[in-house]
Amino acid sequence: RISSLEEELHSTRSNLTVELRRVEAEASDMKQEMGQVTSQLKKANTNIAEMEDKVSTLAILLNVTVSDVKRAEEDIANTTGRVSEMSGKLDTMSGAMTSLQHELNTTRSRVGSL
């Protein structure tokens, strides 16, 4: 009976040793996989940081572009106002020239009749 128990104990110990080695091998594989996952996560974080930098740069450029467009719109509005003002002055000058031409013709007529 004792030898039967010893055999059972030996068998159990042997089974436990085999199971322990299997679990250790699985743990080693998992540790290796975790190392790979960690490496991939670091690469992903680096890529994300690079993308964030690019997005930030694009946002700055877009903001500058928007500011430039607004400034150009203001310049166009100011220029349009000035052109309109000059057009009014030209109309006034044209009217004055017509009036002067009329006076000149009148004066020539008078001088001619003298």
CSV table of N, CA and C in Angstrom, one decimal:
chain,number,residue,atom,x,y,z
A,1,ARG,N,0.8,-1.2,0.0
A,1,ARG,CA,0.0,0.0,0.0
A,1,ARG,C,0.9,1.3,0.0
A,2,ILE,N,1.9,1.3,0.8
A,2,ILE,CA,2.8,2.4,0.8
A,2,ILE,C,3.5,2.6,-0.5
A,3,SER,N,3.9,1.5,-1.1
A,3,SER,CA,4.6,1.6,-2.4
A,3,SER,C,3.6,2.2,-3.5
A,4,SER,N,2.3,1.8,-3.4
A,4,SER,CA,1.3,2.3,-4.3
A,4,SER,C,1.2,3.8,-4.1
A,5,LEU,N,1.2,4.3,-2.8
A,5,LEU,CA,1.1,5.7,-2.5
A,5,LEU,C,2.4,6.4,-3.0
A,6,GLU,N,3.5,5.7,-2.9
A,6,GLU,CA,4.8,6.3,-3.4
A,6,GLU,C,4.7,6.5,-4.9
A,7,GLU,N,4.2,5.5,-5.6
A,7,GLU,CA,4.1,5.5,-7.0
A,7,GLU,C,3.2,6.7,-7.4
A,8,GLU,N,2.1,6.7,-6.8
A,8,GLU,CA,1.1,7.8,-7.1
A,8,GLU,C,1.7,9.2,-6.8
A,9,LEU,N,2.4,9.3,-5.7
A,9,LEU,CA,3.1,10.5,-5.4
A,9,LEU,C,4.1,10.9,-6.4
A,10,HIS,N,4.9,9.9,-6.9
A,10,HIS,CA,6.0,10.1,-7.9
A,10,HIS,C,5.3,10.5,-9.2
A,11,SER,N,4.2,9.8,-9.5
A,11,SER,CA,3.5,10.1,-10.8
A,11,SER,C,2.9,11.6,-10.7
A,12,THR,N,2.3,11.9,-9.6
A,12,THR,CA,1.8,13.3,-9.4
A,12,THR,C,2.9,14.3,-9.5
A,13,ARG,N,4.0,14.0,-8.9
A,13,ARG,CA,5.2,14.9,-8.9
A,13,ARG,C,5.7,15.1,-10.3
A,14,SER,N,5.7,14.0,-11.0
A,14,SER,CA,6.2,14.0,-12.4
A,14,SER,C,5.2,14.8,-13.3
A,15,ASN,N,3.9,14.6,-13.1
A,15,ASN,CA,2.9,15.3,-13.8
A,15,ASN,C,3.0,16.8,-13.5
A,16,LEU,N,3.2,17.1,-12.3
A,16,LEU,CA,3.3,18.5,-11.9
A,16,LEU,C,4.5,19.2,-12.5
A,17,THR,N,5.6,18.5,-12.5
A,17,THR,CA,6.8,19.0,-13.1
A,17,THR,C,6.6,19.3,-14.6
A,18,VAL,N,6.0,18.3,-15.3
A,18,VAL,CA,5.7,18.5,-16.7
A,18,VAL,C,4.8,19.7,-16.9
A,19,GLU,N,3.8,19.8,-16.1
A,19,GLU,CA,2.8,20.9,-16.2
A,19,GLU,C,3.5,22.3,-15.8
A,20,LEU,N,4.4,22.3,-14.8
A,20,LEU,CA,5.1,23.5,-14.5
A,20,LEU,C,6.0,23.9,-15.6
A,21,ARG,N,6.7,23.0,-16.3
A,21,ARG,CA,7.5,23.4,-17.4
A,21,ARG,C,6.7,23.9,-18.6
A,22,ARG,N,5.5,23.3,-18.8
A,22,ARG,CA,4.6,23.8,-19.9
A,22,ARG,C,4.1,25.2,-19.5
A,23,VAL,N,3.8,25.5,-18.3
A,23,VAL,CA,3.3,26.8,-17.8
A,23,VAL,C,4.5,27.8,-17.9
A,24,GLU,N,5.7,27.4,-17.6
A,24,GLU,CA,6.9,28.3,-17.7
A,24,GLU,C,7.1,28.6,-19.2
A,25,ALA,N,7.0,27.6,-20.1
A,25,ALA,CA,7.2,27.9,-21.5
A,25,ALA,C,6.1,28.9,-22.0
A,26,GLU,N,4.9,28.7,-21.6
A,26,GLU,CA,3.8,29.6,-22.0
A,26,GLU,C,4.1,31.0,-21.5
A,27,ALA,N,4.5,31.1,-20.2
A,27,ALA,CA,4.8,32.4,-19.6
A,27,ALA,C,6.0,33.1,-20.4
A,28,SER,N,7.0,32.3,-20.8
A,28,SER,CA,8.1,32.8,-21.6
A,28,SER,C,7.6,33.3,-22.9
A,29,ASP,N,6.7,32.5,-23.6
A,29,ASP,CA,6.1,33.0,-24.9
A,29,ASP,C,5.3,34.3,-24.7
A,30,MET,N,4.5,34.3,-23.6
A,30,MET,CA,3.7,35.5,-23.3
A,30,MET,C,4.6,36.7,-23.1
A,31,LYS,N,5.7,36.5,-22.3
A,31,LYS,CA,6.6,37.6,-22.1
A,31,LYS,C,7.2,38.1,-23.4
A,32,GLN,N,7.6,37.2,-24.3
A,32,GLN,CA,8.1,37.6,-25.6
A,32,GLN,C,7.1,38.4,-26.4
A,33,GLU,N,5.8,37.9,-26.4
A,33,GLU,CA,4.8,38.6,-27.1
A,33,GLU,C,4.5,39.9,-26.5
A,34,MET,N,4.6,40.0,-25.2
A,34,MET,CA,4.4,41.3,-24.5
A,34,MET,C,5.5,42.3,-24.9
A,35,GLY,N,6.7,41.8,-25.1
A,35,GLY,CA,7.8,42.6,-25.5
A,35,GLY,C,7.6,43.2,-26.9
A,36,GLN,N,7.0,42.3,-27.8
A,36,GLN,CA,6.7,42.7,-29.2
A,36,GLN,C,5.6,43.8,-29.2
A,37,VAL,N,4.6,43.5,-28.4
A,37,VAL,CA,3.4,44.4,-28.3
A,37,VAL,C,3.9,45.8,-27.8
A,38,THR,N,4.8,45.7,-26.7
A,38,THR,CA,5.3,47.0,-26.2
A,38,THR,C,6.1,47.7,-27.2
A,39,SER,N,6.9,47.0,-28.0
A,39,SER,CA,7.7,47.7,-29.1
A,39,SER,C,6.8,48.3,-30.1
A,40,GLN,N,5.7,47.6,-30.5
A,40,GLN,CA,4.8,48.1,-31.5
A,40,GLN,C,4.0,49.3,-30.9
A,41,LEU,N,3.7,49.3,-29.6
A,41,LEU,CA,3.0,50.4,-29.0
A,41,LEU,C,3.9,51.7,-29.0
A,42,LYS,N,5.2,51.4,-28.7
A,42,LYS,CA,6.2,52.6,-28.7
A,42,LYS,C,6.3,53.2,-30.1
A,43,LYS,N,6.3,52.3,-31.1
A,43,LYS,CA,6.4,52.8,-32.5
A,43,LYS,C,5.1,53.6,-32.8
A,44,ALA,N,3.9,53.0,-32.4
A,44,ALA,CA,2.7,53.7,-32.7
A,44,ALA,C,2.6,55.1,-32.0
A,45,ASN,N,3.1,55.1,-30.7
A,45,ASN,CA,3.2,56.4,-30.0
A,45,ASN,C,4.1,57.4,-30.7
A,46,THR,N,5.2,56.9,-31.2
A,46,THR,CA,6.1,57.8,-32.0
A,46,THR,C,5.4,58.3,-33.2
A,47,ASN,N,4.7,57.4,-34.0
A,47,ASN,CA,4.0,57.8,-35.2
A,47,ASN,C,2.9,58.8,-34.8
A,48,ILE,N,2.2,58.6,-33.7
A,48,ILE,CA,1.1,59.5,-33.3
A,48,ILE,C,1.7,60.9,-33.0
A,49,ALA,N,2.8,60.9,-32.3
A,49,ALA,CA,3.5,62.2,-31.9
A,49,ALA,C,3.9,62.9,-33.2
A,50,GLU,N,4.4,62.2,-34.2
A,50,GLU,CA,4.8,62.8,-35.5
A,50,GLU,C,3.6,63.4,-36.2
A,51,MET,N,2.5,62.6,-36.2
A,51,MET,CA,1.3,63.1,-36.8
A,51,MET,C,0.7,64.3,-36.1
A,52,GLU,N,0.8,64.3,-34.8
A,52,GLU,CA,0.3,65.5,-34.0
A,52,GLU,C,1.1,66.7,-34.4
A,53,ASP,N,2.5,66.6,-34.5
A,53,ASP,CA,3.3,67.7,-34.9
A,53,ASP,C,3.0,68.2,-36.3
A,54,LYS,N,2.7,67.3,-37.2
A,54,LYS,CA,2.3,67.7,-38.6
A,54,LYS,C,1.0,68.4,-38.6
A,55,VAL,N,0.0,67.9,-37.8
A,55,VAL,CA,-1.3,68.5,-37.7
A,55,VAL,C,-1.1,69.9,-37.1
A,56,SER,N,-0.3,70.0,-36.1
A,56,SER,CA,-0.1,71.3,-35.4
A,56,SER,C,0.5,72.3,-36.4
A,57,THR,N,1.5,71.8,-37.2
A,57,THR,CA,2.1,72.7,-38.2
A,57,THR,C,1.1,73.1,-39.3
A,58,LEU,N,0.3,72.1,-39.7
A,58,LEU,CA,-0.8,72.5,-40.7
A,58,LEU,C,-1.8,73.5,-40.1
A,59,ALA,N,-2.1,73.3,-38.9
A,59,ALA,CA,-3.0,74.3,-38.2
A,59,ALA,C,-2.5,75.7,-38.2
A,60,ILE,N,-1.2,75.8,-37.9
A,60,ILE,CA,-0.5,77.1,-37.9
A,60,ILE,C,-0.5,77.7,-39.3
A,61,LEU,N,-0.1,76.8,-40.3
A,61,LEU,CA,-0.1,77.3,-41.7
A,61,LEU,C,-1.5,77.7,-42.2
A,62,LEU,N,-2.5,76.9,-41.8
A,62,LEU,CA,-3.9,77.3,-42.1
A,62,LEU,C,-4.3,78.6,-41.5
A,63,ASN,N,-3.9,78.8,-40.2
A,63,ASN,CA,-4.3,80.0,-39.5
A,63,ASN,C,-3.6,81.2,-40.2
A,64,VAL,N,-2.4,81.0,-40.6
A,64,VAL,CA,-1.6,82.1,-41.3
A,64,VAL,C,-2.3,82.4,-42.6
A,65,THR,N,-2.7,81.3,-43.4
A,65,THR,CA,-3.3,81.5,-44.7
A,65,THR,C,-4.7,82.2,-44.5
A,66,VAL,N,-5.4,81.8,-43.5
A,66,VAL,CA,-6.7,82.5,-43.2
A,66,VAL,C,-6.5,83.9,-42.9
A,67,SER,N,-5.5,84.2,-42.2
A,67,SER,CA,-5.2,85.6,-41.8
A,67,SER,C,-4.8,86.4,-43.1
A,68,ASP,N,-4.0,85.7,-44.0
A,68,ASP,CA,-3.5,86.4,-45.2
A,68,ASP,C,-4.8,86.6,-46.1
A,69,VAL,N,-5.7,85.7,-46.2
A,69,VAL,CA,-6.9,85.8,-47.0
A,69,VAL,C,-7.7,87.0,-46.5
A,70,LYS,N,-7.9,87.1,-45.1
A,70,LYS,CA,-8.7,88.2,-44.5
A,70,LYS,C,-8.0,89.5,-44.8
A,71,ARG,N,-6.7,89.6,-44.7
A,71,ARG,CA,-6.0,90.8,-45.0
A,71,ARG,C,-6.1,91.2,-46.5
A,72,ALA,N,-6.1,90.2,-47.4
A,72,ALA,CA,-6.2,90.4,-48.8
A,72,ALA,C,-7.7,90.9,-49.1
A,73,GLU,N,-8.6,90.4,-48.4
A,73,GLU,CA,-10.0,90.8,-48.6
A,73,GLU,C,-10.2,92.3,-48.1
A,74,GLU,N,-9.5,92.6,-47.0
A,74,GLU,CA,-9.6,94.0,-46.5
A,74,GLU,C,-8.9,94.9,-47.5
A,75,ASP,N,-7.8,94.5,-48.1
A,75,ASP,CA,-7.1,95.3,-49.1
A,75,ASP,C,-7.9,95.5,-50.3
A,76,ILE,N,-8.6,94.4,-50.7
A,76,ILE,CA,-9.5,94.5,-51.9
A,76,ILE,C,-10.6,95.5,-51.6
A,77,ALA,N,-11.2,95.4,-50.4
A,77,ALA,CA,-12.3,96.3,-50.1
A,77,ALA,C,-11.8,97.8,-50.1
A,78,ASN,N,-10.6,98.0,-49.5
A,78,ASN,CA,-10.0,99.4,-49.5
A,78,ASN,C,-9.8,99.9,-50.9
A,79,THR,N,-9.2,99.0,-51.7
A,79,THR,CA,-8.9,99.4,-53.1
A,79,THR,C,-10.2,99.7,-53.9
A,80,THR,N,-11.2,98.8,-53.6
A,80,THR,CA,-12.5,99.1,-54.3
A,80,THR,C,-13.0,100.4,-53.9
A,81,GLY,N,-12.9,100.7,-52.6
A,81,GLY,CA,-13.4,102.1,-52.1
A,81,GLY,C,-12.6,103.2,-52.8
A,82,ARG,N,-11.3,103.0,-52.9
A,82,ARG,CA,-10.5,104.1,-53.5
A,82,ARG,C,-10.8,104.2,-55.0
A,83,VAL,N,-11.0,103.1,-55.7
A,83,VAL,CA,-11.3,103.1,-57.1
A,83,VAL,C,-12.7,103.9,-57.3
A,84,SER,N,-13.6,103.5,-56.4
A,84,SER,CA,-14.9,104.2,-56.5
A,84,SER,C,-14.8,105.7,-56.3
A,85,GLU,N,-14.0,106.1,-55.3
A,85,GLU,CA,-13.7,107.5,-55.0
A,85,GLU,C,-13.1,108.2,-56.2
A,86,MET,N,-12.1,107.5,-56.8
A,86,MET,CA,-11.4,108.1,-58.0
A,86,MET,C,-12.4,108.2,-59.1
A,87,SER,N,-13.2,107.2,-59.3
A,87,SER,CA,-14.2,107.3,-60.4
A,87,SER,C,-15.1,108.5,-60.2
A,88,GLY,N,-15.5,108.7,-58.9
A,88,GLY,CA,-16.4,109.9,-58.7
A,88,GLY,C,-15.6,111.2,-59.0
A,89,LYS,N,-14.4,111.3,-58.6
A,89,LYS,CA,-13.6,112.5,-58.9
A,89,LYS,C,-13.4,112.6,-60.4
A,90,LEU,N,-13.2,111.5,-61.2
A,90,LEU,CA,-13.1,111.6,-62.6
A,90,LEU,C,-14.4,112.1,-63.2
A,91,ASP,N,-15.5,111.6,-62.7
A,91,ASP,CA,-16.8,112.1,-63.2
A,91,ASP,C,-16.9,113.6,-63.0
A,92,THR,N,-16.5,114.1,-61.8
A,92,THR,CA,-16.6,115.5,-61.5
A,92,THR,C,-15.7,116.3,-62.4
A,93,MET,N,-14.4,115.7,-62.6
A,93,MET,CA,-13.5,116.4,-63.5
A,93,MET,C,-14.0,116.4,-65.0
A,94,SER,N,-14.7,115.4,-65.4
A,94,SER,CA,-15.2,115.3,-66.7
A,94,SER,C,-16.3,116.3,-66.9
A,95,GLY,N,-17.1,116.5,-65.8
A,95,GLY,CA,-18.2,117.5,-65.8
A,95,GLY,C,-17.6,118.9,-65.9
A,96,ALA,N,-16.5,119.1,-65.2
A,96,ALA,CA,-15.8,120.4,-65.2
A,96,ALA,C,-15.2,120.7,-66.5
A,97,MET,N,-14.6,119.6,-67.2
A,97,MET,CA,-14.0,119.8,-68.5
A,97,MET,C,-15.1,120.1,-69.5
A,98,THR,N,-16.2,119.5,-69.4
A,98,THR,CA,-17.3,119.8,-70.3
A,98,THR,C,-17.8,121.2,-70.2
A,99,SER,N,-17.9,121.6,-68.9
A,99,SER,CA,-18.3,123.0,-68.6
A,99,SER,C,-17.3,124.0,-69.2
A,100,LEU,N,-16.0,123.7,-69.0
A,100,LEU,CA,-14.9,124.6,-69.5
A,100,LEU,C,-14.9,124.6,-71.0
A,101,GLN,N,-15.2,123.4,-71.6
A,101,GLN,CA,-15.3,123.4,-73.1
A,101,GLN,C,-16.4,124.3,-73.6
A,102,HIS,N,-17.5,124.2,-72.9
A,102,HIS,CA,-18.7,125.0,-73.2
A,102,HIS,C,-18.3,126.5,-73.1
A,103,GLU,N,-17.7,126.9,-72.0
A,103,GLU,CA,-17.3,128.3,-71.8
A,103,GLU,C,-16.3,128.7,-72.9
A,104,LEU,N,-15.3,127.8,-73.2
A,104,LEU,CA,-14.4,128.1,-74.2
A,104,LEU,C,-15.1,128.4,-75.6
A,105,ASN,N,-16.0,127.5,-75.9
A,105,ASN,CA,-16.8,127.7,-77.1
A,105,ASN,C,-17.5,129.0,-77.1
A,106,THR,N,-18.1,129.3,-76.0
A,106,THR,CA,-18.9,130.6,-75.9
A,106,THR,C,-17.9,131.8,-76.1
A,107,THR,N,-16.8,131.7,-75.4
A,107,THR,CA,-15.8,132.8,-75.5
A,107,THR,C,-15.3,132.9,-77.0
A,108,ARG,N,-15.0,131.8,-77.6
A,108,ARG,CA,-14.6,131.8,-79.0
A,108,ARG,C,-15.7,132.5,-79.9
A,109,SER,N,-16.9,132.2,-79.6
A,109,SER,CA,-18.0,132.7,-80.3
A,109,SER,C,-18.1,134.3,-80.2
A,110,ARG,N,-17.9,134.7,-78.9
A,110,ARG,CA,-17.9,136.2,-78.7
A,110,ARG,C,-16.8,136.9,-79.4
A,111,VAL,N,-15.6,136.2,-79.2
A,111,VAL,CA,-14.4,136.8,-79.8
A,111,VAL,C,-14.6,136.9,-81.4
A,112,GLY,N,-15.1,135.9,-81.9
A,112,GLY,CA,-15.4,135.8,-83.4
A,112,GLY,C,-16.4,136.9,-83.8
A,113,SER,N,-17.3,137.2,-83.0
A,113,SER,CA,-18.3,138.2,-83.4
A,113,SER,C,-17.8,139.6,-83.2
A,114,LEU,N,-16.7,139.8,-82.5
A,114,LEU,CA,-16.1,141.1,-82.3
A,114,LEU,C,-15.5,141.5,-83.5
